[in-house]
Each structure stands twice: as C-alpha cells, then as structure tokens.
Amino acid sequence: MLARFLVFAGRLHHMHEFTPDVESLAQEILDYSLIRLKDNPPLDGPKSVEELYSLVGETITAAGLGGSKALSIFKEVLAPACISTDHPRYLAFIPSAPTEAANLFDLVVGASALYGGSWLEGAGAVFAENQALRWISDLAGLPETSGGVFVQGGTIGNLSALVTARNYARTLHHSVARWVVACSGQAHSSIQSAADVMDIEILKVPTDINGIMQGSQLQSSVDEYEKAHPNNKVFAVVATAGTTNLGIIDDLHGVADFAQSRGMWFHVDGAYGLAALCSPDVRPKFSGIEKADSFIVDPHKWLFAPFDACALIYREPLRAKRAHLQHAEYLDTLNDDGEWNPSDYAIQLTRRARGLPLWFSLATHGTDAYADAMNKTMAVARAAADLIKAHPRLELLVEPNLSIVAFTRPGWSPSEYQQWSDKLLADQVGFVTPSAHEGLPILRFAIVNPWTQISDIEAILDTL
Ligand SMILES: *Cc1c(COP(=O)(O)O)cnc(C)c1O
C-alpha cells in the first residue's frame, strides 16, 4: 500500500511540480517561443497523415517521451507542417498578424490559470477585457450601456447574437411558424451554420451590382416573403461590414432604418472588416453601425491579436443575458450579485480570458498605433490593386474597399488556378488560394499583416 502511494506521489511530483527538469524545459520552450517571435516565420505547409506518421510515430505512450523529445518533435516535424498564418505572403482566407505584445501576453494568459467566465473568479481579467470591448464599442458609436464578451470566433459570435435576437423576438411575436433571418448572398457561411443550428430559415436578399445589400432591396424582399408566408417572421437582418471574399460593406444605414421600422434585430457581421473602425480615415464607411443591436469583430483577423478571439457586442446586453444565462444549483452563487459574468452573453460557460492579449497590446501601444498599422495594410492593398491593373495578364475585379484585393487571370480554368496556387506554396513563395465570384474562379489577397510589403505582392504577381 505504502509502495503504491510512493509511486503515485512520484508521478504527481513529476507532472505538477516545478523541478529542475521542468526549469530546463521551460527554458527550451521560452527559447523556441522567442525564436518564433523574433525571426521571420517560415511559410511551411501541410504533409499527409502517412508522412507525418512515418516521421513522428506514436507520441502518446504509457511512459511518456519526456518534454525535450516531445518539443523537438513539435519543432522539427509538426510545426513545419503548419502554414504560418503570420507570414507576410500568407494572403489566403484571412491571415493573422498578432503584435509581439499580444503574442507575448498569450504566454502569460496560458501560464496564469485565469478563469474568464465570471466576475467572482476573474474580476481583474474581465475588467481589462471589458475595457478593450469598450474601445471597440465606442468606435462603433454604441451607447455606454452596451457590452459584450470575447468568444472563440465569428461563427460562435454570430450564432450567439442570433440566438439572443430570436429570444427577444419571441417576447414580441407569438404563434410564429418559422423564424427567418435576412442576409445577402455574400453573407458569411457561419450565418447558414447558425440558421441550421437554430432550425430557422434564411431569406437571401439580392444585392445591387456592387454586391451591396441595400435597405430598399431588403424591404422589398421582406415584404414579398412575409406576404407569401404570413405565419413566418423575419426577426433579424444580418448586414456584413466587409465580406470575406471581396470586402464589401452592406448599406448599414438603409438596413438599420428598415430593421428599426419593423422592429427587426439589426446584427452586423464585421468579423473581418469592422477592425478598420480603428482608423479614423475609414470609419465613415461604416456609418450606420451605431444603430446595430449587436455586432461582431474578430481581433484574431485584422486587429492584430492571436487566435482565437471574436468581440461580440450588444446594444442591450440584458437581452443577451436573458437568452444565454445558464441556471444550475452550483452556478446560482455567481448570478445573485449583479456582477458582469462574461459567460452570460454567449453560448459558453467556461472561457479562457481570450481578450487579454488584445487588451495588453492596446494598453501597451495605444490606439493610434492600431490606426497606423491598419492604414499601412490598406495602402498596400491599394498599391496591389494598381499593380494588378497594370499587369498584362490580370484583371482587377473590384477596387479594394478595405484590404482585400480580388482579381482574375482571364483564360485560366479553375484547375489552372489551383495548380498555380499549389505551386506557389510548394515553392514557398506565398499562400494564395483560389476563390470564386458569381461562379467564376478568382484570386484574392487578404492583406492584414503590416509586414506585407508591396515587394511581397510583386513577387507573387511575377508568377502569374
Ligand atoms: C471569418 C468570418 C466569420 C467567421 O469567423 P470565425 O472566427 O472564423 O468563426 C464570420 N463572418 C465573416 C464576415 C468572416 O470574415
């Protein structure tokens, strides 16, 4: 019995005590982290399961590999099989470009066992996160009483906002057969995903020739739909402030005014684009955002924070709390005192204080630096558009609205686009993936990294 206890105590010692071995592992981990932060990131790229298995084998064993060995597997095999999303020529999807301060503070968050779900447990962290949320909310022009929470990503942010919206709509409208959310055909796939989860319908509103959902078109679509389906209710509209594909901003004013006139919830999906609110030069493009009932923006996209963080903000947070507060005997102690519990405002309970890296970077650098970095990325996007217009074999699709530059290579088939993209990565020149617009293949650069120079764009365009 005693012997068994000693073995057990020995293992506990091994895992949860800061021994000299752990001290040296800590040094190795910090050294690697600092190299990753200091040096230019490698682009790298994926490998197949078989290749990885042949290089790594079984890593989960009864006895353990030891930290140094596990770390070396990560450094030498696994990390190089991941594309560095902060590489200046990673221009596919929406890349990431965390500041050094934000990345460093992520280490602190990881080391600190912070619980970000309740004020009782995480008051200091929640206070700081809320100041960062306040900055975003003020940029959008929402009232002081607005508030929200950092959730995992835009998908959960949109879903949580729409769940709040429907919960509120249920207090206004009774005996509704099907709930419906309106959005344009350019809306992000996460809106469809939210509709599937919520078992609601989507009303696709046609856009104008520039891809913009206009208030007037929304009105005629909703009128027509509700006339044809008198038992269904369009309870919310999602406007996109910077579509993922092309960076298009819907007519926020027109949509807001119509939504307000019908008592519909006005949600703005700004996962990518609303980051540009931090640049005073760009803010007028988002005019109308101040009327939103809720909106999201992902700091892990264009606000220079690490994965994963979406700021979800409500005009009237109480409505979100009514929809999302979880009740359980053991939780009621948290709910009695009226404090701000971030868990109450979205689909989640336990949460990492994932807004802290953004907060720390904002506190460190000040908000002017954010405007400068934002303007830099947009200047590169405009210069890239000029290069494309001057390029003999390329056509610019639309003038960049924010920092997405979409273009075509007329004459290429979809498979030629894909082959070019594969080769670009294989040659470690850059990462740019084909997309499509109105059924035709396109290429797009999403420029969110202040390290992306026009020379990087030139290097990629030279291969086209
Ligand atoms: C990226 C994006 C989302 C989804 O955000 P995730 O953080 O990837 O879940 C939603 N809407 C828009 C417009 C986006 O660009």
Coordinates of N, CA, C and O in Angstrom, one line a residue, residues 50-219:
E50 N 0.2 10.0 -43.5 CA 1.2 9.0 -43.6 C 2.6 9.5 -43.5 O 3.4 8.9 -42.8
E51 N 2.8 10.6 -44.1 CA 4.2 11.3 -44.0 C 4.4 11.6 -42.5 O 5.5 11.4 -42.0
L52 N 3.4 12.2 -41.9 CA 3.6 12.7 -40.5 C 3.8 11.5 -39.6 O 4.7 11.5 -38.8
Y53 N 3.0 10.4 -39.9 CA 3.2 9.2 -39.0 C 4.6 8.6 -39.2 O 5.2 8.2 -38.2
S54 N 5.0 8.6 -40.4 CA 6.3 8.0 -40.6 C 7.4 8.8 -40.0 O 8.5 8.2 -39.6
L55 N 7.2 10.1 -39.8 CA 8.2 10.9 -39.2 C 8.1 10.9 -37.7 O 9.1 11.1 -37.0
V56 N 6.9 10.8 -37.2 CA 6.7 11.0 -35.8 C 6.3 9.7 -35.0 O 6.7 9.5 -33.9
G57 N 5.6 8.8 -35.6 CA 5.1 7.6 -35.0 C 4.1 7.9 -33.9 O 3.5 8.9 -33.9
E58 N 4.1 7.0 -32.9 CA 3.1 7.2 -31.8 C 3.8 8.1 -30.7 O 4.9 7.9 -30.3
T59 N 3.1 9.2 -30.4 CA 3.6 10.1 -29.4 C 3.0 9.9 -28.1 O 3.5 10.4 -27.1
I60 N 1.9 9.2 -28.0 CA 1.2 9.0 -26.8 C 1.5 7.6 -26.3 O 1.0 6.6 -26.8
T61 N 2.3 7.6 -25.3 CA 2.8 6.3 -24.7 C 2.5 6.2 -23.3 O 2.3 7.3 -22.6
A62 N 2.6 5.0 -22.7 CA 2.4 4.9 -21.3 C 3.4 5.6 -20.5 O 3.1 6.3 -19.4
A63 N 4.6 5.6 -20.9 CA 5.7 6.1 -20.1 C 6.0 7.6 -20.4 O 6.7 8.3 -19.6
G64 N 5.5 8.1 -21.5 CA 5.8 9.5 -21.9 C 7.2 9.6 -22.6 O 8.1 8.8 -22.4
L65 N 7.3 10.6 -23.5 CA 8.5 10.8 -24.3 C 9.5 11.7 -23.6 O 10.7 11.7 -23.9
G66 N 9.0 12.4 -22.6 CA 9.8 13.5 -22.0 C 9.6 14.8 -22.8 O 9.3 14.8 -24.0
G67 N 9.7 15.9 -22.0 CA 9.4 17.2 -22.6 C 10.3 17.6 -23.8 O 9.8 18.1 -24.8
S68 N 11.6 17.3 -23.6 CA 12.5 17.7 -24.7 C 12.2 17.0 -26.0 O 12.3 17.6 -27.1
K69 N 12.0 15.7 -25.8 CA 11.7 14.9 -27.0 C 10.4 15.4 -27.7 O 10.3 15.6 -28.9
A70 N 9.4 15.6 -26.9 CA 8.1 16.0 -27.4 C 8.2 17.3 -28.1 O 7.7 17.6 -29.2
L71 N 9.0 18.2 -27.5 CA 9.2 19.6 -28.0 C 10.0 19.5 -29.3 O 9.6 20.2 -30.3
S72 N 10.9 18.6 -29.4 CA 11.7 18.5 -30.6 C 10.9 17.9 -31.8 O 11.0 18.4 -32.9
I73 N 10.0 17.0 -31.4 CA 9.0 16.5 -32.5 C 8.2 17.7 -33.0 O 8.0 17.9 -34.2
F74 N 7.7 18.5 -32.1 CA 6.9 19.7 -32.5 C 7.7 20.6 -33.4 O 7.3 21.0 -34.5
K75 N 8.9 21.0 -32.9 CA 9.8 21.9 -33.6 C 10.2 21.4 -35.0 O 10.1 22.2 -35.9
E76 N 10.6 20.2 -35.0 CA 11.2 19.7 -36.2 C 10.2 19.1 -37.2 O 10.5 19.2 -38.4
V77 N 9.1 18.6 -36.8 CA 8.1 18.0 -37.7 C 6.8 18.6 -37.7 O 6.3 18.9 -38.8
L78 N 6.2 18.8 -36.6 CA 4.8 19.2 -36.6 C 4.6 20.7 -36.9 O 3.8 21.0 -37.8
A79 N 5.4 21.6 -36.3 CA 5.3 23.0 -36.6 C 5.5 23.3 -38.1 O 4.8 24.0 -38.7
P80 N 6.6 22.6 -38.7 CA 6.8 22.9 -40.1 C 5.7 22.3 -41.0 O 5.6 22.6 -42.2
A81 N 4.8 21.5 -40.5 CA 3.6 21.0 -41.2 C 2.4 21.9 -41.0 O 1.3 21.5 -41.3
C82 N 2.6 23.1 -40.5 CA 1.6 24.1 -40.3 C 2.0 25.4 -41.0 O 3.1 25.8 -40.9
I83 N 1.1 25.9 -41.9 CA 1.4 27.1 -42.6 C 1.4 28.3 -41.5 O 0.5 28.4 -40.7
S84 N 2.4 29.1 -41.5 CA 2.5 30.2 -40.6 C 1.5 31.3 -41.1 O 1.7 32.0 -42.1
T85 N 0.4 31.5 -40.3 CA -0.6 32.4 -40.7 C -0.1 33.9 -40.6 O -0.8 34.8 -41.1
D86 N 1.0 34.1 -39.9 CA 1.5 35.4 -39.8 C 2.6 35.7 -40.8 O 3.3 36.7 -40.7
H87 N 2.8 34.8 -41.8 CA 3.8 35.0 -42.8 C 3.3 36.2 -43.7 O 2.2 36.2 -44.1
P88 N 4.2 37.1 -44.1 CA 3.8 38.3 -44.9 C 3.2 37.9 -46.3 O 2.5 38.7 -46.9
R89 N 3.5 36.7 -46.7 CA 2.9 36.3 -48.0 C 1.9 35.2 -47.8 O 1.5 34.5 -48.8
Y90 N 1.4 35.1 -46.6 CA 0.2 34.3 -46.4 C -1.0 35.3 -46.7 O -1.2 36.2 -45.8
L91 N -1.6 35.2 -47.8 CA -2.7 36.2 -48.2 C -4.0 35.5 -48.5 O -4.9 36.1 -49.0
A92 N -4.1 34.2 -48.2 CA -5.3 33.4 -48.4 C -6.3 33.6 -47.2 O -5.9 34.1 -46.2
F93 N -7.5 33.2 -47.5 CA -8.6 33.3 -46.4 C -8.5 34.7 -45.7 O -8.4 35.7 -46.4
I94 N -8.4 34.7 -44.4 CA -8.0 35.9 -43.7 C -6.8 35.5 -42.8 O -7.0 34.6 -41.9
P95 N -5.6 36.0 -43.0 CA -4.5 35.6 -42.2 C -4.6 36.2 -40.8 O -5.6 36.8 -40.4
S96 N -3.5 36.0 -40.1 CA -3.4 36.7 -38.7 C -2.1 37.4 -38.7 O -1.1 37.1 -39.4
A97 N -2.1 38.4 -37.8 CA -0.9 39.2 -37.7 C -0.8 39.8 -36.3 O -0.9 41.0 -36.1
P98 N -0.7 38.9 -35.3 CA -0.7 39.4 -33.9 C 0.6 40.3 -33.6 O 1.6 40.0 -34.2
T99 N 0.4 41.3 -32.8 CA 1.5 42.1 -32.4 C 2.4 41.3 -31.5 O 1.9 40.3 -30.9
E100 N 3.6 41.7 -31.3 CA 4.5 40.9 -30.4 C 4.0 41.0 -29.0 O 4.0 40.0 -28.3
A101 N 3.5 42.1 -28.6 CA 2.9 42.3 -27.2 C 1.7 41.3 -27.0 O 1.6 40.7 -26.0
A102 N 0.9 41.2 -28.0 CA -0.3 40.4 -27.9 C 0.1 38.9 -27.8 O -0.4 38.2 -26.9
N103 N 1.1 38.5 -28.6 CA 1.6 37.1 -28.6 C 2.2 36.8 -27.3 O 2.0 35.7 -26.7
L104 N 3.1 37.8 -26.8 CA 3.8 37.5 -25.5 C 2.8 37.4 -24.4 O 2.9 36.5 -23.5
F105 N 1.7 38.2 -24.4 CA 0.8 38.1 -23.3 C -0.1 36.9 -23.4 O -0.6 36.4 -22.4
D106 N -0.2 36.3 -24.6 CA -0.8 35.0 -24.6 C -0.1 33.9 -23.8 O -0.7 33.0 -23.2
L107 N 1.2 34.1 -23.7 CA 2.0 33.2 -22.9 C 1.6 33.4 -21.4 O 1.5 32.4 -20.6
V108 N 1.4 34.6 -21.0 CA 1.0 35.0 -19.7 C -0.4 34.4 -19.3 O -0.6 33.8 -18.3
V109 N -1.3 34.5 -20.3 CA -2.6 34.0 -20.1 C -2.5 32.5 -19.9 O -3.2 31.9 -19.0
G110 N -1.7 31.9 -20.7 CA -1.6 30.4 -20.6 C -0.9 30.0 -19.3 O -1.2 28.9 -18.8
A111 N -0.1 30.8 -18.7 CA 0.6 30.4 -17.5 C -0.2 30.7 -16.2 O 0.2 30.3 -15.2
S112 N -1.3 31.4 -16.4 CA -1.9 32.0 -15.2 C -3.2 31.4 -14.7 O -3.7 31.9 -13.7
A113 N -3.7 30.3 -15.3 CA -4.9 29.7 -14.9 C -6.0 30.6 -14.6 O -6.7 30.6 -13.6
L114 N -6.2 31.6 -15.5 CA -7.3 32.6 -15.3 C -8.6 31.9 -15.8 O -8.6 31.2 -16.8
Y115 N -9.6 32.2 -15.0 CA -11.0 31.8 -15.4 C -11.7 33.0 -15.9 O -11.9 33.9 -15.0
G116 N -12.1 33.1 -17.1 CA -12.7 34.3 -17.6 C -14.2 34.3 -17.7 O -14.8 35.1 -18.4
G117 N -14.8 33.3 -17.0 CA -16.3 33.2 -17.2 C -17.1 34.1 -16.2 O -18.2 34.5 -16.5
S118 N -16.5 34.4 -15.1 CA -17.3 35.1 -14.1 C -16.5 36.2 -13.4 O -15.3 36.1 -13.3
W119 N -17.2 37.2 -12.9 CA -16.6 38.3 -12.2 C -15.9 37.8 -10.9 O -14.8 38.1 -10.5
L120 N -16.7 36.9 -10.2 CA -16.2 36.4 -8.9 C -14.8 35.8 -9.1 O -13.9 36.1 -8.3
E121 N -14.6 35.0 -10.1 CA -13.3 34.3 -10.3 C -12.3 35.1 -11.1 O -11.1 35.0 -10.9
G122 N -12.8 35.9 -12.0 CA -11.8 36.6 -12.9 C -11.9 38.1 -13.0 O -11.6 38.7 -14.1
A123 N -12.3 38.8 -11.9 CA -12.7 40.2 -12.0 C -11.6 41.0 -12.7 O -11.9 41.8 -13.6
G124 N -10.4 40.8 -12.4 CA -9.3 41.6 -13.0 C -9.2 41.4 -14.5 O -9.1 42.4 -15.2
A125 N -9.3 40.2 -14.9 CA -9.2 39.8 -16.3 C -10.4 40.4 -17.0 O -10.3 41.0 -18.1
V126 N -11.6 40.2 -16.4 CA -12.8 40.6 -17.1 C -12.8 42.2 -17.2 O -13.3 42.7 -18.2
F127 N -12.3 42.8 -16.1 CA -12.3 44.3 -16.2 C -11.4 44.8 -17.4 O -11.8 45.7 -18.1
A128 N -10.3 44.1 -17.6 CA -9.4 44.5 -18.7 C -10.0 44.2 -20.0 O -10.0 45.0 -20.9
E129 N -10.6 43.0 -20.1 CA -11.3 42.6 -21.4 C -12.4 43.6 -21.7 O -12.6 44.0 -22.8
N130 N -13.1 44.0 -20.6 CA -14.2 44.9 -20.9 C -13.8 46.3 -21.3 O -14.5 47.0 -22.1
Q131 N -12.6 46.7 -20.9 CA -12.0 48.0 -21.4 C -11.7 47.9 -22.9 O -12.0 48.8 -23.7
A132 N -11.2 46.7 -23.3 CA -10.9 46.5 -24.7 C -12.3 46.5 -25.5 O -12.4 47.1 -26.6
L133 N -13.3 45.9 -24.9 CA -14.6 45.8 -25.6 C -15.2 47.2 -25.7 O -15.8 47.6 -26.7
R134 N -15.0 48.0 -24.6 CA -15.5 49.4 -24.6 C -14.9 50.2 -25.7 O -15.6 51.0 -26.4
W135 N -13.6 50.0 -25.9 CA -12.9 50.7 -27.0 C -13.6 50.4 -28.3 O -13.9 51.3 -29.1
I136 N -13.8 49.1 -28.6 CA -14.5 48.7 -29.8 C -15.9 49.3 -29.9 O -16.3 49.8 -31.0
S137 N -16.6 49.2 -28.8 CA -18.0 49.6 -28.8 C -18.1 51.1 -29.1 O -18.9 51.6 -29.8
D138 N -17.1 51.9 -28.5 CA -17.1 53.3 -28.7 C -16.8 53.7 -30.1 O -17.3 54.6 -30.7
L139 N -15.9 52.9 -30.7 CA -15.5 53.2 -32.1 C -16.8 53.0 -33.0 O -16.9 53.7 -34.0
A140 N -17.6 52.1 -32.6 CA -18.8 51.8 -33.4 C -19.9 52.8 -33.1 O -20.9 52.9 -33.8
G141 N -19.7 53.6 -32.0 CA -20.7 54.6 -31.6 C -21.9 54.0 -30.9 O -23.0 54.6 -30.8
L142 N -21.8 52.8 -30.2 CA -22.9 52.3 -29.4 C -22.9 53.0 -28.1 O -21.9 53.6 -27.6
P143 N -24.0 53.0 -27.4 CA -24.1 53.7 -26.1 C -23.3 53.1 -25.0 O -22.9 51.9 -25.2
E144 N -23.0 53.9 -24.0 CA -22.2 53.4 -22.9 C -22.7 52.2 -22.2 O -22.0 51.4 -21.6
T145 N -24.0 52.0 -22.3 CA -24.7 50.8 -21.7 C -24.5 49.5 -22.5 O -24.9 48.5 -22.1
S146 N -23.8 49.6 -23.7 CA -23.6 48.4 -24.5 C -22.5 47.6 -23.8 O -21.8 48.1 -22.9
G147 N -22.4 46.3 -24.2 CA -21.4 45.5 -23.6 C -21.4 44.1 -24.3 O -22.3 43.8 -25.0
G148 N -20.4 43.3 -24.0 CA -20.4 42.0 -24.6 C -19.3 41.1 -24.0 O -19.0 41.2 -22.9
V149 N -18.7 40.3 -24.9 CA -17.8 39.3 -24.4 C -16.9 38.9 -25.6 O -17.4 38.9 -26.8
F150 N -15.7 38.4 -25.3 CA -14.9 37.8 -26.3 C -15.2 36.3 -26.4 O -15.1 35.6 -25.4
V151 N -15.7 35.9 -27.6 CA -15.9 34.5 -27.8 C -14.9 33.9 -28.7 O -14.0 34.6 -29.2
Q152 N -15.0 32.6 -29.0 CA -14.0 31.9 -29.7 C -13.8 32.4 -31.1 O -12.6 32.5 -31.6
G153 N -14.8 32.7 -31.8 CA -14.7 33.2 -33.2 C -16.0 33.8 -33.7 O -17.0 33.7 -33.0
G154 N -15.9 34.3 -35.0 CA -17.1 34.9 -35.5 C -18.3 34.0 -35.7 O -19.4 34.4 -35.6
T155 N -18.0 32.7 -35.9 CA -19.1 31.7 -36.0 C -19.9 31.7 -34.7 O -21.2 31.7 -34.8
I156 N -19.3 31.5 -33.6 CA -20.0 31.5 -32.3 C -20.6 32.9 -32.0 O -21.6 33.0 -31.4
G157 N -19.9 33.9 -32.4 CA -20.4 35.3 -32.2 C -21.7 35.5 -32.9 O -22.6 36.0 -32.3
N158 N -21.7 35.2 -34.2 CA -22.9 35.3 -35.0 C -24.1 34.5 -34.4 O -25.2 34.9 -34.3
L159 N -23.7 33.2 -34.1 CA -24.8 32.3 -33.6 C -25.3 32.9 -32.2 O -26.5 32.9 -32.0
S160 N -24.4 33.3 -31.4 CA -24.9 33.8 -30.1 C -25.8 35.0 -30.2 O -26.8 35.2 -29.5
A161 N -25.4 35.9 -31.2 CA -26.2 37.1 -31.4 C -27.5 36.8 -31.9 O -28.6 37.4 -31.5
L162 N -27.6 35.8 -32.9 CA -28.9 35.5 -33.5 C -29.8 34.7 -32.5 O -31.0 34.9 -32.5
V163 N -29.2 33.9 -31.6 CA -30.0 33.3 -30.5 C -30.6 34.4 -29.6 O -31.7 34.3 -29.2
T164 N -29.8 35.4 -29.3 CA -30.3 36.5 -28.5 C -31.4 37.2 -29.2 O -32.5 37.5 -28.6
A165 N -31.2 37.4 -30.5 CA -32.2 38.1 -31.3 C -33.5 37.4 -31.3 O -34.6 37.9 -31.2
R166 N -33.4 36.0 -31.5 CA -34.7 35.3 -31.6 C -35.4 35.2 -30.2 O -36.6 35.3 -30.1
N167 N -34.5 35.1 -29.2 CA -35.1 35.0 -27.9 C -35.9 36.3 -27.6 O -37.0 36.3 -27.0
Y168 N -35.3 37.4 -28.0 CA -36.0 38.7 -27.9 C -37.3 38.7 -28.7 O -38.4 39.2 -28.3
A169 N -37.2 38.3 -30.0 CA -38.3 38.3 -30.9 C -39.5 37.5 -30.3 O -40.7 37.8 -30.5
R170 N -39.2 36.4 -29.6 CA -40.2 35.6 -29.0 C -41.1 36.3 -28.0 O -42.2 36.0 -27.8
T171 N -40.5 37.4 -27.4 CA -41.3 38.2 -26.5 C -42.2 39.2 -27.2 O -43.1 39.7 -26.6
L172 N -41.9 39.4 -28.5 CA -42.7 40.4 -29.3 C -43.7 39.7 -30.1 O -44.8 40.3 -30.4
H173 N -43.4 38.5 -30.7 CA -44.3 37.9 -31.7 C -44.7 36.5 -31.2 O -43.8 35.8 -30.7
H174 N -46.0 36.2 -31.2 CA -46.4 34.9 -30.8 C -46.9 34.1 -32.0 O -47.2 34.6 -33.0
S175 N -47.1 32.8 -31.8 CA -47.5 31.9 -32.8 C -46.9 32.1 -34.2 O -47.6 32.3 -35.2
V176 N -45.6 32.2 -34.2 CA -44.8 32.2 -35.4 C -44.5 30.8 -35.8 O -44.0 30.0 -35.0
A177 N -44.7 30.5 -37.1 CA -44.5 29.1 -37.6 C -43.0 28.9 -37.8 O -42.4 27.9 -37.3
R178 N -42.3 29.8 -38.6 CA -40.9 29.7 -38.8 C -40.2 31.0 -38.6 O -40.7 32.0 -39.1
W179 N -39.1 31.0 -37.9 CA -38.3 32.2 -37.8 C -37.4 32.3 -38.9 O -36.8 31.3 -39.4
V180 N -37.2 33.6 -39.4 CA -36.4 33.8 -40.6 C -35.4 34.9 -40.3 O -35.7 36.0 -39.7
V181 N -34.1 34.7 -40.8 CA -33.1 35.8 -40.7 C -32.8 36.2 -42.2 O -32.6 35.3 -43.0
A182 N -32.7 37.5 -42.4 CA -32.4 38.0 -43.7 C -30.9 38.4 -43.8 O -30.4 38.9 -42.8
C183 N -30.3 38.1 -45.0 CA -28.9 38.5 -45.2 C -28.7 38.4 -46.7 O -29.5 37.9 -47.4
S184 N -27.6 39.0 -47.1 CA -27.3 38.9 -48.6 C -26.7 37.6 -48.9 O -26.2 36.9 -48.1
G185 N -26.6 37.3 -50.2 CA -26.0 36.1 -50.7 C -24.5 36.1 -50.4 O -23.8 35.1 -50.5
Q186 N -23.9 37.3 -50.1 CA -22.5 37.4 -49.8 C -22.2 37.2 -48.3 O -21.0 37.2 -47.9
A187 N -23.3 37.0 -47.5 CA -23.0 36.8 -46.1 C -22.2 35.6 -45.8 O -22.1 34.6 -46.6
H188 N -21.5 35.6 -44.7 CA -20.5 34.5 -44.4 C -21.3 33.2 -44.2 O -22.4 33.2 -43.7
S189 N -20.6 32.1 -44.5 CA -21.2 30.8 -44.3 C -21.6 30.5 -42.8 O -22.5 29.6 -42.6
S190 N -21.0 31.2 -41.9 CA -21.4 31.0 -40.5 C -22.9 31.4 -40.2 O -23.5 30.9 -39.2
I191 N -23.5 32.2 -41.1 CA -24.9 32.6 -40.9 C -25.7 31.4 -41.3 O -26.7 31.1 -40.6
Q192 N -25.4 30.7 -42.3 CA -26.1 29.5 -42.7 C -25.9 28.4 -41.6 O -26.9 27.8 -41.2
S193 N -24.7 28.4 -41.1 CA -24.5 27.4 -40.0 C -25.3 27.7 -38.8 O -25.9 26.8 -38.2
A194 N -25.4 29.0 -38.4 CA -26.3 29.4 -37.3 C -27.7 29.1 -37.6 O -28.4 28.6 -36.7
A195 N -28.2 29.3 -38.8 CA -29.6 29.0 -39.1 C -29.8 27.5 -39.0 O -30.9 27.1 -38.5
D196 N -28.9 26.7 -39.4 CA -29.0 25.2 -39.3 C -29.1 24.8 -37.8 O -30.0 24.1 -37.4
V197 N -28.2 25.4 -37.0 CA -28.2 25.0 -35.6 C -29.5 25.5 -34.9 O -30.1 24.7 -34.1
M198 N -30.0 26.6 -35.3 CA -31.2 27.2 -34.7 C -32.5 26.7 -35.3 O -33.6 27.0 -34.9
D199 N -32.4 25.9 -36.4 CA -33.5 25.4 -37.2 C -34.4 26.6 -37.6 O -35.6 26.6 -37.3
I200 N -33.8 27.6 -38.3 CA -34.5 28.7 -38.8 C -34.2 28.8 -40.3 O -33.3 28.2 -40.8
E201 N -35.0 29.7 -41.0 CA -34.8 29.9 -42.4 C -34.0 31.1 -42.7 O -33.9 32.0 -41.8
I202 N -33.4 31.1 -43.9 CA -32.6 32.3 -44.3 C -33.4 32.9 -45.5 O -33.8 32.2 -46.4
L203 N -33.6 34.2 -45.4 CA -34.1 34.9 -46.6 C -32.9 35.6 -47.3 O -32.3 36.5 -46.7
K204 N -32.6 35.1 -48.5 CA -31.4 35.7 -49.2 C -31.9 37.0 -49.9 O -32.7 36.9 -50.8
V205 N -31.3 38.1 -49.6 CA -31.7 39.4 -50.2 C -30.7 39.6 -51.4 O -29.5 39.6 -51.2
P206 N -31.3 39.9 -52.5 CA -30.4 40.2 -53.7 C -29.6 41.5 -53.4 O -30.1 42.4 -52.7
T207 N -28.4 41.5 -53.9 CA -27.5 42.7 -53.8 C -27.6 43.5 -55.0 O -28.1 43.1 -56.1
D208 N -27.1 44.8 -54.9 CA -27.0 45.6 -56.1 C -25.8 45.2 -57.0 O -25.1 44.2 -56.6
I209 N -25.5 45.9 -58.1 CA -24.5 45.4 -59.0 C -23.1 45.4 -58.3 O -22.2 44.8 -58.7
N210 N -23.0 46.2 -57.2 CA -21.7 46.2 -56.5 C -21.6 45.2 -55.4 O -20.7 45.2 -54.6
G211 N -22.6 44.3 -55.3 CA -22.6 43.3 -54.2 C -23.1 43.8 -52.9 O -22.9 43.1 -51.9
I212 N -23.7 45.0 -52.9 CA -24.1 45.6 -51.6 C -25.6 45.3 -51.3 O -26.4 45.4 -52.2
M213 N -25.9 44.9 -50.1 CA -27.3 44.7 -49.7 C -27.8 46.1 -49.4 O -27.3 46.7 -48.4
Q214 N -28.8 46.6 -50.1 CA -29.4 47.9 -49.9 C -30.6 47.8 -49.0 O -31.4 46.8 -49.1
G215 N -30.9 48.8 -48.2 CA -32.1 48.8 -47.4 C -33.4 48.7 -48.2 O -34.3 47.9 -47.8
S216 N -33.4 49.3 -49.4 CA -34.6 49.3 -50.2 C -34.9 47.8 -50.7 O -36.0 47.3 -50.7
Q217 N -33.8 47.2 -51.1 CA -33.9 45.8 -51.5 C -34.3 44.8 -50.4 O -35.1 43.9 -50.6
L218 N -33.8 45.1 -49.2 CA -34.2 44.3 -48.1 C -35.7 44.5 -47.8 O -36.4 43.5 -47.6
Q219 N -36.1 45.7 -47.9 CA -37.6 46.0 -47.7 C -38.4 45.2 -48.6 O -39.4 44.5 -48.2

